[in-house]
Amino acid sequence: MKGENPVTPVDGIPLVAMDAAIEVADLRKTYRGRRTGEVRAVDGVGFRVEAGEFFGILGPNGAGKTTTLEIVEGLRKPDSGEVRLLGRRPWPHSAELTARIGVQLQASSFFEFLTVTEQIETFARLYGASRERAAEMLEQVGLAEKAGVRCEKLSGGQQQRLSIACALVGDPELVFLDEPTAALDPQARRNLWDLMRAINADGRTVVLTTHYMEEAEALCDRVAIMDSGRILAVDSPAELIRELDAPTRVTVAAGQLDEDRVCELAAGDEFVLDGDEVVFETRDARKLLTALASEGALEGLAVRTASLEDVFLHVTGREWRE
Amino acid sequence: MTVETARPERARPGGARAYLALFKATGLGWLRDRSQVFFTILLPLMFMVLLSSVFGSTDSTVPRVLEVGEAPVLDRAEAGEFEIEPAASLDEALTRLEDGEADAAVVQDGQSVTIHHSQANSTAGAIALGKLSALVDRANVDRLSAAAPGEPVLEIDTAAAEGTETRPIQYLAPGILAWGIAISGVFGAAGTIVDWKRDKLMRRLRLTPASVGNFVGAKISVNLAVALVQTAVFLAVAALLFGLELSSWTWFAAPLVLTGTLAFLAIGVVIGGIAKTGPGAAGLSNLVTMPMAFVSGAFWPLALSPDWVQAMSYLSPMRYLNEALQQVVVYGDSPAAVLPQVGILAAFAAAVALIAWRTFRFDEL
Ligand SMILES: Nc1ncnc2c1ncn2[C@@H]1O[C@H](COP(=O)(O)OP(=O)(O)OP(=O)(O)O)[C@@H](O)[C@H]1O
Ligand SMILES: [Mg+2]
């Protein structure tokens, strides 16, 4: 029957819907070191990723993104909490499950002394994929002309792309990418964005961690904002920003308008007259901009709407630090 | 009611295929790592050159003999058999022997030949003595034959005498080979484990459909293959360049070094589990292999070692590998004769592997 969500217990846990790629409930993980003491890396994390979704986990260094991902992938055991990956427990590993997921770890991990081609062909064989598929993946990540180069001679960005190619070679339904664009120059980062969009457009579910706001905004259907082991907000970037209900900041050069006029245009909204700039914080940017245009006072115009950065500030109570 | 999501059947990655891919990847990596090649192949050969020139220089050189006054018996020597120099008096000759300038001095007084051999270099002295005695025997045989033609004379079989003498290369070669197998096993496994802790490749591989067992198996297989190549190259060089005579049982060195390698790999895994860094692993490996080598009889015959070393040697797996290699490769004993050694090595490998398994913290990988 269509429209009916089957509630079938799998491993004792009822599934709400069949099309969740990932379901995570109340994960906790504390690292205990003899010298470092206790670190609560993951502290009650829960989220759900739908099949085909581009899901982002956004957070500063040490937020617990990698730890969360490693638990979901089945590399680490949580102290408590439940994970379902494509409807199954990720631990203990089963070949059936690992064949359906692709992983790029935060630190590139390659076989030593092998060339790019040898590397990806080895991974291809581990996933039961053909050499043609391996070559295709090199092509897709733009490494075809580096095929004969030893992996240790690749640049950081090229290593990341090879790592992604290795994650994709098994034709996975679900792809985990842990900070793939960290330490890349802006151009390389944009190229990688295109690649990630293409991966998602192929119908694969993508889970991405990042500490770049604009990356999460540009790519993700939904973002989880994470800090100190907790998820503070989950939604689409647009919705998160809308919920913030923050004013738009419109800046023009001072001197085009006298103070009375500025007061009038602000129409009750906040404004700051700051030396050579006027900054309006408006709820109705369209009306203000139309008025400014008819005054001919558009010199030095800058419009800044709220961004994820403001969302982060709002949910954590502190500035974003990069 | 359940919903089946239809997915096209994918080729299931086969275990054997994954194993072969991993064997190829790790094997290629090994071949391209020059330091590995140096460590396993060249270093033992360098040791053989070094040690055979320390212990075995007398073997290749011609005995230096001092002729005190006139010693006509020396005239019968073949060209190049001895390096003969005159000495004016016995006293002068003995002084020169003491200084190590010659290996033996010959005094002939009519029918009596006296041979003084070097104590300073006893091995060289003994060799000179043996060759000089043979020369005197030849002279006697010639004389007897001339005096009584047609009368059969007993001849000494000098070739047989040479065969039973232990030349340095005969105990050096198996010893150095056993040592080479030990260090490449211990250092190799310890280094690999530390690498795995550091480079996270193991974590990545755990997320592929291939099992970790495939990867560990491939890695062990590469080490075993390396041990076989190492043995073949080493014995070939020992035979061709250093005159080691290989027995017809030499092929049995293969199962011996394979069993030995398993034992040494297990030791390396224990070390790799303890060490945190590459240099730490290398240091610990040295700490274990050095004493193991010194008490094993690998570089110096155990019979010439102090009692406590002989007692300690029973604890060193290198002793059993060395002994078994020597018996099979050098003395040509049948494999049955070294079954005890094989058994002890295998038991040792199993015991250490069990320790490794129990102490290893897999979550560190
Ligand atoms: N193996 C470990 N042992 C002990 N503590 C750890 C370990 N791994 C991570 N931590 C600690 O757990 C916390 C979360 O680390 P995690 O790597 O998950 O953060 P992250 O969000 O991925 O950070 P980054 O953006 O720097 O990658 C950090 O405080 C870190 O110091
Ligand atoms: Mg991380």
XYZ file of C-alpha atoms and ligand atoms in Angstrom:
719
model
C 0.000 0.000 0.000
C 1.313 3.391 -0.881
C 1.587 6.098 1.662
C 1.805 3.723 4.584
C 5.036 3.769 6.493
C 5.823 0.218 7.466
C 6.848 -0.107 11.091
C 9.084 -3.134 11.043
C 11.322 -3.863 13.983
C 14.909 -4.217 12.828
C 17.238 -5.394 15.532
C 14.552 -4.567 18.041
C 14.250 -0.913 17.057
C 11.175 0.174 15.177
C 11.881 2.039 11.979
C 9.785 5.096 11.447
C 10.284 5.268 7.724
C 12.136 3.169 5.210
C 13.794 6.013 3.409
C 16.030 7.263 6.191
C 19.653 6.796 5.179
C 20.881 7.459 8.688
C 19.172 7.496 12.040
C 21.115 8.486 15.115
C 19.743 8.686 18.630
C 21.394 10.070 21.746
C 25.012 9.252 20.942
C 27.539 9.758 23.688
C 31.283 9.290 23.637
C 33.791 10.347 26.256
C 37.517 9.985 25.620
C 39.453 9.113 28.710
C 43.175 9.799 28.662
C 45.586 9.298 31.518
C 47.026 12.781 31.125
C 44.279 14.613 29.246
C 41.496 13.627 31.601
C 37.984 13.254 30.265
C 36.825 14.824 27.034
C 33.137 14.647 26.256
C 33.551 14.584 22.496
C 29.944 13.651 21.686
C 27.290 14.507 24.201
C 23.797 13.388 23.312
C 23.751 13.726 19.536
C 20.723 12.679 17.487
C 19.755 13.375 13.882
C 18.216 11.830 10.846
C 19.350 11.968 7.228
C 16.893 11.190 4.455
C 17.902 9.183 1.415
C 19.220 11.470 -1.311
C 19.789 14.351 1.069
C 22.913 16.527 1.279
C 23.443 16.773 5.016
C 26.077 18.943 6.663
C 27.571 18.955 10.139
C 28.967 22.402 10.785
C 31.098 23.208 13.762
C 34.428 24.649 14.901
C 37.565 22.601 15.597
C 37.037 20.053 18.328
C 33.238 20.256 18.123
C 33.015 16.467 17.827
C 32.206 16.208 14.112
C 34.798 13.557 13.300
C 33.968 11.520 16.370
C 30.272 11.581 15.460
C 31.027 10.533 11.895
C 33.335 7.736 13.035
C 30.658 6.365 15.309
C 28.066 6.508 12.540
C 30.451 4.780 10.125
C 31.134 2.082 12.680
C 34.804 2.913 13.286
C 34.200 3.773 16.928
C 31.856 2.375 19.472
C 29.778 4.954 21.322
C 29.452 4.791 25.103
C 25.721 4.839 24.525
C 23.217 5.630 21.815
C 21.910 3.997 18.679
C 22.896 4.242 15.034
C 21.098 2.877 11.978
C 22.861 3.106 8.679
C 20.647 2.163 5.726
C 18.529 0.385 8.318
C 21.351 -1.600 9.907
C 23.720 -1.339 12.801
C 27.153 -0.274 11.515
C 28.869 -2.536 14.043
C 29.997 -5.253 13.665
C 31.003 -4.574 10.082
C 29.219 -6.431 7.376
C 30.447 -6.532 3.807
C 26.911 -5.913 2.608
C 26.742 -2.602 4.418
C 30.285 -1.395 3.720
C 29.746 -2.116 0.022
C 26.948 0.463 0.055
C 28.822 3.285 1.771
C 31.823 5.355 0.698
C 34.096 7.099 3.156
C 36.649 9.867 2.962
C 38.402 10.166 6.307
C 39.716 13.474 7.602
C 43.320 12.296 7.249
C 44.089 10.882 3.815
C 45.097 7.267 4.085
C 46.798 5.594 1.161
C 48.951 2.562 0.503
C 52.551 3.737 0.645
C 54.626 4.046 -2.517
C 51.742 3.418 -4.921
C 50.764 5.585 -7.867
C 47.367 7.224 -8.179
C 46.153 4.537 -10.573
C 47.457 1.655 -8.470
C 45.847 3.201 -5.421
C 42.377 3.541 -6.844
C 42.532 0.195 -8.622
C 43.359 -1.493 -5.331
C 40.330 0.163 -3.739
C 38.243 -0.750 -6.782
C 39.086 -4.405 -6.313
C 38.252 -4.260 -2.614
C 34.790 -3.020 -3.606
C 34.469 -5.491 -6.470
C 34.504 -2.654 -9.022
C 36.157 -2.745 -12.432
C 39.308 -0.978 -13.617
C 37.180 1.025 -16.016
C 35.174 2.307 -13.075
C 38.442 3.260 -11.347
C 39.612 5.214 -14.401
C 36.198 6.872 -14.663
C 36.428 8.060 -11.057
C 39.892 9.545 -11.631
C 38.402 11.372 -14.593
C 35.496 12.639 -12.522
C 37.681 14.094 -9.776
C 40.038 15.574 -12.371
C 43.077 13.452 -11.584
C 43.339 11.612 -14.898
C 46.557 13.395 -15.861
C 48.112 12.506 -12.487
C 47.455 8.784 -12.993
C 51.128 7.764 -12.908
C 52.201 9.993 -10.009
C 53.027 8.578 -6.583
C 50.370 9.547 -4.049
C 52.834 11.191 -1.658
C 53.773 13.630 -4.459
C 50.202 14.948 -4.824
C 49.226 18.325 -3.409
C 46.857 18.430 -0.441
C 43.848 19.159 -2.628
C 44.753 16.423 -5.085
C 45.080 13.947 -2.224
C 41.628 14.951 -1.001
C 40.207 14.394 -4.465
C 41.884 10.995 -4.756
C 40.474 10.139 -1.364
C 37.006 11.087 -2.613
C 37.525 9.050 -5.773
C 38.390 6.037 -3.591
C 35.204 6.669 -1.615
C 33.124 6.719 -4.788
C 34.694 3.826 -6.656
C 32.354 1.262 -5.111
C 29.292 3.181 -6.376
C 27.961 3.854 -2.852
C 24.457 5.009 -1.958
C 25.768 6.930 1.003
C 28.973 9.003 1.080
C 30.727 10.427 4.150
C 33.093 13.328 3.558
C 35.030 14.607 6.575
C 36.260 18.138 5.932
C 37.220 17.515 2.322
C 37.894 21.189 1.629
C 39.994 21.976 4.696
C 43.282 23.642 3.743
C 42.360 24.151 0.102
C 42.693 27.415 -1.790
C 39.406 29.107 -2.774
C 39.608 27.936 -6.385
C 40.237 24.313 -5.419
C 37.444 24.558 -2.876
C 34.962 25.732 -5.523
C 36.022 22.866 -7.804
C 35.404 20.419 -5.007
C 31.994 21.989 -4.368
C 31.028 21.261 -7.966
C 32.213 17.691 -7.535
C 30.198 17.240 -4.334
C 27.087 18.700 -5.964
C 27.522 16.234 -8.813
C 27.866 13.329 -6.382
C 24.613 14.330 -4.704
C 22.893 14.943 -8.043
C 23.709 11.311 -8.951
C 21.231 10.339 -6.255
C 23.717 9.609 -3.490
C 23.117 10.684 0.067
C 26.017 12.872 1.168
C 27.088 13.630 4.725
C 29.646 16.421 4.881
C 31.452 17.938 7.835
C 32.938 21.380 7.497
C 33.858 24.444 9.445
C 33.149 26.759 6.527
C 29.819 28.542 6.881
C 29.535 29.469 3.240
C 30.271 25.899 2.226
C 27.423 24.567 4.323
C 25.144 27.302 2.982
C 26.096 26.617 -0.609
C 25.853 22.840 -0.565
C 23.667 21.418 2.151
C 19.963 20.665 2.077
C 20.108 20.613 5.852
C 22.787 21.570 8.338
C 23.383 20.481 11.900
C 25.244 23.106 13.882
C 27.503 21.412 16.368
C 29.560 22.746 19.236
C 31.140 21.084 22.269
C 29.724 17.676 21.416
C 26.131 18.827 20.999
C 23.914 19.602 18.052
C 22.406 23.007 18.694
C 20.201 23.397 15.628
C 19.256 21.341 12.564
C 17.481 22.695 9.515
C 17.999 23.983 6.005
C 20.381 26.944 5.954
C 17.608 29.225 4.646
C 15.215 28.165 7.379
C 17.857 28.565 10.095
C 18.526 32.088 8.922
C 14.843 32.913 8.547
C 14.112 31.641 12.044
C 16.786 33.921 13.345
C 14.551 36.794 12.212
C 17.553 39.068 11.968
C 17.372 42.462 10.275
C 19.110 43.136 6.973
C 21.976 45.565 7.279
C 22.029 48.199 4.553
C 25.040 50.475 4.411
C 25.471 53.649 2.291
C 28.037 56.416 2.337
C 27.225 59.294 4.682
C 26.860 62.848 3.359
C 24.237 61.953 0.738
C 21.483 62.266 3.321
C 20.976 64.660 6.185
C 20.198 63.296 9.599
C 16.479 64.008 9.475
C 16.150 62.198 6.203
C 18.016 59.192 7.640
C 15.629 59.138 10.580
C 12.672 59.295 8.254
C 13.971 56.491 6.001
C 14.713 54.236 8.982
C 11.037 54.496 9.864
C 11.472 53.247 13.380
C 14.227 50.676 12.584
C 17.670 50.871 14.114
C 20.328 52.911 12.366
C 23.873 53.972 13.087
C 25.488 57.121 11.784
C 29.114 56.255 11.972
C 31.431 58.915 10.532
C 31.391 58.334 6.804
C 28.802 55.505 6.802
C 25.150 55.086 7.589
C 24.045 51.593 8.574
C 20.340 50.739 8.604
C 19.102 47.550 10.250
C 15.815 47.011 8.513
C 13.049 44.421 8.459
C 11.862 45.591 5.073
C 14.918 45.866 2.896
C 12.911 46.254 -0.309
C 11.101 49.378 0.849
C 14.281 50.950 2.195
C 16.268 50.222 -0.961
C 13.507 51.633 -3.169
C 13.449 54.796 -1.069
C 17.244 55.120 -1.187
C 17.189 54.647 -4.956
C 14.579 57.352 -5.479
C 16.710 59.691 -3.321
C 19.664 58.871 -5.534
C 21.582 57.952 -2.368
C 23.105 54.605 -3.419
C 26.761 55.550 -3.178
C 28.781 53.024 -1.186
C 25.784 50.668 -1.005
C 26.282 47.338 0.780
C 23.511 44.947 1.740
C 24.231 42.200 4.182
C 21.570 39.699 5.069
C 21.928 37.354 8.024
C 24.072 34.266 7.442
C 24.819 31.017 9.184
C 27.463 32.946 11.024
C 24.739 34.913 12.788
C 22.910 31.666 13.435
C 26.016 30.256 15.066
C 26.432 33.378 17.166
C 22.811 33.108 18.160
C 22.795 29.418 19.125
C 26.172 29.309 20.860
C 26.199 32.801 22.271
C 29.689 33.417 20.948
C 31.417 34.648 17.793
C 32.388 32.209 15.094
C 36.106 31.583 15.209
C 37.807 30.122 12.236
C 4.553 -5.957 5.834
C 7.916 -4.884 4.574
C 9.043 -2.901 1.603
C 11.885 -4.253 -0.476
C 13.965 -1.609 -2.139
C 15.069 -2.956 -5.458
C 18.760 -2.439 -6.081
C 20.661 -3.910 -8.957
C 22.819 -6.821 -7.848
C 26.403 -5.732 -7.496
C 29.295 -8.047 -7.906
C 30.121 -9.290 -4.417
C 33.734 -8.534 -3.704
C 35.401 -11.904 -3.381
C 37.770 -12.636 -0.524
C 40.438 -14.066 -2.800
C 40.274 -11.072 -5.114
C 40.597 -8.661 -2.221
C 43.487 -10.678 -0.806
C 45.325 -10.632 -4.136
C 44.760 -6.891 -4.578
C 46.101 -6.226 -1.086
C 49.036 -8.584 -1.590
C 49.946 -6.741 -4.778
C 49.561 -3.308 -3.186
C 51.660 -4.111 -0.112
C 54.203 -6.083 -2.147
C 54.721 -3.208 -4.588
C 55.042 -0.842 -1.663
C 57.732 -3.068 -0.189
C 59.699 -3.304 -3.430
C 59.667 0.471 -3.867
C 60.819 1.167 -0.336
C 64.585 1.292 -0.793
C 65.281 1.233 2.924
C 63.428 -2.092 3.208
C 65.400 -3.591 0.354
C 68.632 -2.399 1.936
C 67.644 -3.657 5.353
C 66.577 -7.138 4.360
C 68.805 -7.948 1.394
C 71.951 -5.829 1.509
C 72.577 -5.524 5.240
C 72.986 -9.299 5.827
C 75.284 -9.471 2.797
C 77.363 -6.620 4.193
C 77.586 -8.482 7.474
C 78.767 -11.565 5.637
C 81.533 -9.575 3.917
C 82.511 -7.966 7.189
C 82.473 -11.043 9.390
C 84.095 -13.340 6.889
C 86.944 -10.879 6.516
C 87.322 -10.720 10.295
C 87.097 -14.454 10.956
C 87.866 -15.833 7.608
C 90.771 -13.860 6.121
C 93.099 -16.823 6.631
C 90.890 -18.957 4.507
C 91.452 -17.182 1.275
C 95.098 -16.250 1.662
C 98.128 -18.407 1.130
C 99.895 -19.499 4.356
C 103.017 -17.434 4.952
C 105.886 -19.779 5.810
C 109.357 -18.872 7.081
C 112.165 -21.125 5.855
C 114.754 -21.238 8.632
C 118.074 -21.825 6.934
C 117.695 -24.512 4.291
C 114.517 -26.644 4.230
C 114.624 -28.665 1.002
C 111.190 -30.147 1.679
C 109.680 -26.778 0.789
C 111.110 -27.057 -2.713
C 108.498 -29.687 -3.420
C 105.651 -27.242 -2.754
C 103.574 -26.299 -5.730
C 103.793 -22.788 -7.032
C 101.505 -20.546 -5.016
C 100.822 -23.157 -2.329
C 102.843 -21.213 0.237
C 104.311 -17.779 0.453
C 107.871 -18.639 1.460
C 110.317 -16.193 3.011
C 113.781 -16.923 4.381
C 114.666 -16.451 8.047
C 118.234 -16.401 9.286
C 117.671 -18.131 12.616
C 114.974 -19.919 14.561
C 114.882 -17.085 17.092
C 114.264 -14.524 14.389
C 111.546 -16.766 12.891
C 109.789 -17.216 16.239
C 109.798 -13.470 16.894
C 108.244 -12.870 13.517
C 105.624 -15.544 14.223
C 104.785 -13.854 17.483
C 104.379 -10.539 15.694
C 101.940 -12.188 13.301
C 104.152 -11.568 10.290
C 104.015 -15.253 9.311
C 101.816 -18.279 10.016
C 104.477 -21.003 10.413
C 108.212 -21.581 10.423
C 109.929 -24.700 9.059
C 113.249 -26.068 10.286
C 114.764 -29.041 8.499
C 117.629 -30.973 10.001
C 118.405 -33.837 7.632
C 115.476 -36.225 7.875
C 113.707 -34.324 10.636
C 111.311 -31.509 9.830
C 110.044 -29.286 12.659
C 107.069 -27.054 12.120
C 106.470 -24.089 14.435
C 103.013 -22.654 13.910
C 101.648 -19.299 14.878
C 99.935 -18.901 18.235
C 99.224 -15.258 17.548
C 96.808 -16.236 14.808
C 95.868 -19.758 15.769
C 93.457 -20.403 12.905
C 95.983 -19.360 10.287
C 98.676 -21.296 12.155
C 96.558 -24.430 12.168
C 95.840 -24.151 8.476
C 99.543 -23.649 7.711
C 100.376 -26.647 9.883
C 97.865 -28.834 8.048
C 99.170 -27.881 4.658
C 102.815 -28.320 5.680
C 102.102 -31.772 7.135
C 100.459 -32.747 3.878
C 103.546 -31.520 2.020
C 105.851 -33.633 4.210
C 103.586 -36.640 3.684
C 103.772 -36.168 -0.070
C 107.549 -36.030 0.152
C 107.615 -39.297 2.116
C 105.299 -41.024 -0.324
C 107.469 -39.944 -3.257
C 110.579 -41.218 -1.531
C 109.058 -44.573 -0.639
C 107.737 -45.038 -4.136
C 111.187 -44.270 -5.535
C 112.866 -46.673 -3.111
C 110.491 -49.546 -3.756
C 108.897 -49.177 -7.169
C 105.867 -51.405 -7.607
C 105.280 -51.488 -3.868
C 101.852 -49.921 -3.189
C 101.982 -47.041 -0.715
C 99.227 -45.674 1.463
C 98.271 -42.206 0.439
C 96.572 -39.741 2.675
C 93.313 -38.437 1.307
C 93.906 -34.756 1.795
C 90.630 -33.804 0.140
C 88.662 -35.572 2.846
C 90.678 -33.832 5.506
C 89.770 -30.465 3.992
C 86.063 -31.348 3.856
C 85.688 -31.961 7.556
C 87.430 -28.831 8.678
C 84.957 -26.080 9.612
C 85.591 -23.069 7.460
C 84.321 -19.767 8.889
C 81.748 -19.284 6.111
C 80.091 -22.522 7.105
C 78.991 -21.295 10.475
C 78.818 -17.633 9.502
C 76.386 -18.050 6.617
C 73.524 -19.786 8.474
C 74.045 -17.493 11.461
C 73.910 -14.283 9.473
C 70.945 -15.578 7.504
C 69.077 -16.406 10.721
C 69.894 -12.936 12.009
C 68.727 -11.335 8.734
C 65.439 -13.232 8.923
C 65.029 -12.187 12.546
C 65.602 -8.466 12.050
C 63.425 -8.191 8.968
C 60.650 -10.026 10.802
C 60.847 -8.123 14.088
C 61.588 -4.649 12.681
C 59.177 -5.152 9.786
C 56.203 -6.128 11.932
C 56.894 -3.551 14.654
C 57.283 -0.752 12.095
C 54.136 -1.802 10.250
C 52.036 -1.760 13.402
C 53.293 1.705 14.333
C 52.588 2.899 10.768
C 49.080 1.532 10.991
C 48.506 3.406 14.225
C 49.697 6.608 12.587
C 48.423 6.631 9.023
C 44.854 5.408 9.546
C 44.987 3.213 6.433
C 43.746 0.340 8.554
C 40.688 2.379 9.548
C 39.945 3.158 5.932
C 40.299 -0.508 4.981
C 37.982 -1.546 7.777
C 35.277 0.415 5.968
C 35.654 -1.562 2.744
C 33.837 -4.837 2.132
C 37.175 -6.663 2.331
C 37.816 -8.074 5.779
C 40.679 -6.935 7.955
C 41.792 -10.556 7.955
C 42.447 -10.249 4.230
C 44.706 -7.299 4.808
C 46.630 -8.808 7.705
C 46.955 -12.038 5.726
C 48.280 -10.170 2.703
C 50.792 -8.326 4.860
C 52.044 -11.560 6.452
C 52.239 -13.191 3.036
C 54.409 -10.360 1.740
C 56.721 -10.807 4.723
C 56.946 -14.545 4.100
C 57.654 -13.999 0.405
C 60.345 -11.471 1.331
C 61.945 -14.006 3.696
C 62.119 -16.551 0.875
C 63.679 -14.067 -1.552
C 66.081 -12.908 1.148
C 67.152 -16.510 1.806
C 67.582 -17.331 -1.877
C 69.672 -14.228 -2.588
C 71.757 -14.701 0.532
C 72.547 -18.362 -0.086
C 73.287 -17.702 -3.755
C 75.804 -14.988 -2.874
C 77.298 -17.118 -0.087
C 77.724 -20.015 -2.516
C 78.983 -18.089 -5.523
C 81.199 -15.464 -3.903
C 82.162 -16.976 -0.554
C 82.476 -20.610 -1.551
C 79.736 -21.972 0.715
C 78.941 -25.501 -0.416
C 75.180 -26.033 -0.435
C 73.862 -29.469 0.423
C 71.156 -31.179 -1.574
C 68.754 -30.533 1.324
C 69.156 -26.779 0.968
C 65.567 -26.401 -0.262
C 64.430 -27.281 3.235
C 65.710 -23.858 4.288
C 62.381 -22.575 2.880
C 60.057 -24.090 5.506
C 62.652 -23.261 8.163
C 62.798 -19.543 7.388
C 59.013 -19.420 6.989
C 58.471 -20.850 10.473
C 61.184 -18.581 11.837
C 59.622 -15.542 10.156
C 56.264 -16.274 11.777
C 57.935 -16.337 15.194
C 59.804 -13.073 14.552
C 56.718 -11.346 13.120
C 54.841 -12.238 16.291
C 57.623 -10.692 18.391
C 57.428 -7.586 16.183
C 53.662 -7.306 16.692
C 54.122 -7.356 20.473
C 56.756 -4.604 20.162
C 54.597 -2.583 17.763
C 51.740 -2.817 20.235
C 53.886 -1.274 22.960
C 55.775 1.363 20.923
C 54.181 4.693 20.078
C 56.535 5.969 17.377
C 58.764 4.629 14.599
C 62.042 5.319 16.428
C 60.539 3.813 19.575
C 59.677 0.659 17.687
C 63.166 0.486 16.161
C 64.801 0.960 19.562
C 62.710 -1.728 21.206
C 63.328 -4.059 18.271
C 67.059 -3.579 18.721
C 66.740 -4.196 22.420
C 65.158 -7.559 21.657
C 67.085 -8.733 18.582
C 70.597 -7.814 19.735
C 70.722 -10.068 22.827
C 68.808 -12.696 20.894
C 71.521 -12.673 18.227
C 74.438 -12.611 20.651
C 73.351 -15.647 22.601
C 72.158 -17.609 19.577
C 75.496 -18.698 18.193
C 74.704 -16.827 15.015
C 78.021 -14.986 14.828
C 80.295 -17.153 16.928
C 80.106 -20.912 17.477
C 78.237 -21.681 20.693
C 80.874 -24.275 21.557
C 83.371 -21.440 21.962
C 80.999 -19.336 24.096
C 80.874 -19.186 27.893
C 78.494 -21.552 29.659
C 75.969 -18.879 30.589
C 75.665 -17.853 26.935
C 75.122 -21.480 26.004
C 72.399 -21.714 28.632
C 70.724 -18.470 27.506
C 70.792 -19.609 23.907
C 67.934 -22.022 24.550
C 65.664 -19.000 25.014
C 66.551 -17.449 21.675
C 64.459 -18.556 18.695
C 67.387 -17.518 16.536
C 69.390 -20.392 18.006
C 66.991 -22.975 16.627
C 66.752 -21.360 13.226
C 70.532 -21.031 13.041
C 71.087 -24.622 14.135
C 68.520 -26.049 11.756
C 69.831 -24.016 8.810
C 73.371 -25.107 9.547
C 72.495 -28.779 9.765
C 70.366 -28.827 6.648
C 72.168 -26.371 4.388
C 75.796 -26.861 5.415
C 76.045 -30.391 6.758
C 73.369 -31.880 4.541
C 71.399 -33.543 7.338
C 67.946 -34.663 6.303
C 64.954 -32.558 7.414
C 64.045 -35.274 9.895
C 67.139 -34.381 11.907
C 65.928 -30.816 12.490
C 62.303 -31.578 13.302
C 62.876 -30.690 16.992
C 64.081 -27.221 15.988
C 61.138 -26.752 13.626
C 58.777 -27.819 16.399
C 60.308 -25.433 18.931
C 60.187 -22.539 16.426
C 56.543 -23.268 15.641
C 55.659 -23.505 19.331
C 57.524 -20.261 19.975
C 55.640 -18.544 17.122
C 52.306 -19.766 18.482
C 53.080 -18.693 22.045
C 54.223 -15.188 21.070
C 51.305 -14.804 18.657
C 48.974 -15.598 21.535
C 50.668 -12.941 23.682
C 50.413 -10.466 20.800
C 46.729 -11.237 20.369
C 46.026 -10.847 24.082
C 47.984 -7.646 24.612
C 47.159 -5.851 21.372
C 44.791 -2.891 21.609
C 42.900 -3.011 18.345
C 41.133 0.298 18.968
C 44.473 2.076 18.563
C 44.510 1.252 14.874
N 41.397 9.676 19.905
C 41.099 10.651 20.768
N 41.476 10.557 22.051
C 41.191 11.531 22.941
N 40.510 12.651 22.635
C 40.097 12.809 21.371
C 40.368 11.831 20.373
N 39.850 12.240 19.192
C 39.280 13.426 19.457
N 39.425 13.788 20.750
C 38.898 14.999 21.394
O 37.502 14.999 21.197
C 37.034 16.271 20.830
C 36.293 16.199 19.506
O 37.202 15.855 18.492
P 36.776 15.658 16.982
O 37.962 15.168 16.248
O 35.559 14.817 16.931
O 36.439 17.143 16.556
P 36.134 17.742 15.109
O 34.859 18.465 15.229
O 36.234 16.715 14.077
O 37.304 18.817 14.974
P 38.091 19.286 13.649
O 37.263 20.315 12.999
O 39.350 19.876 14.223
O 38.337 18.100 12.830
C 38.248 17.167 20.799
O 38.286 17.914 21.988
C 39.408 16.242 20.738
O 40.488 16.786 21.432
Mg 37.327 16.479 12.439
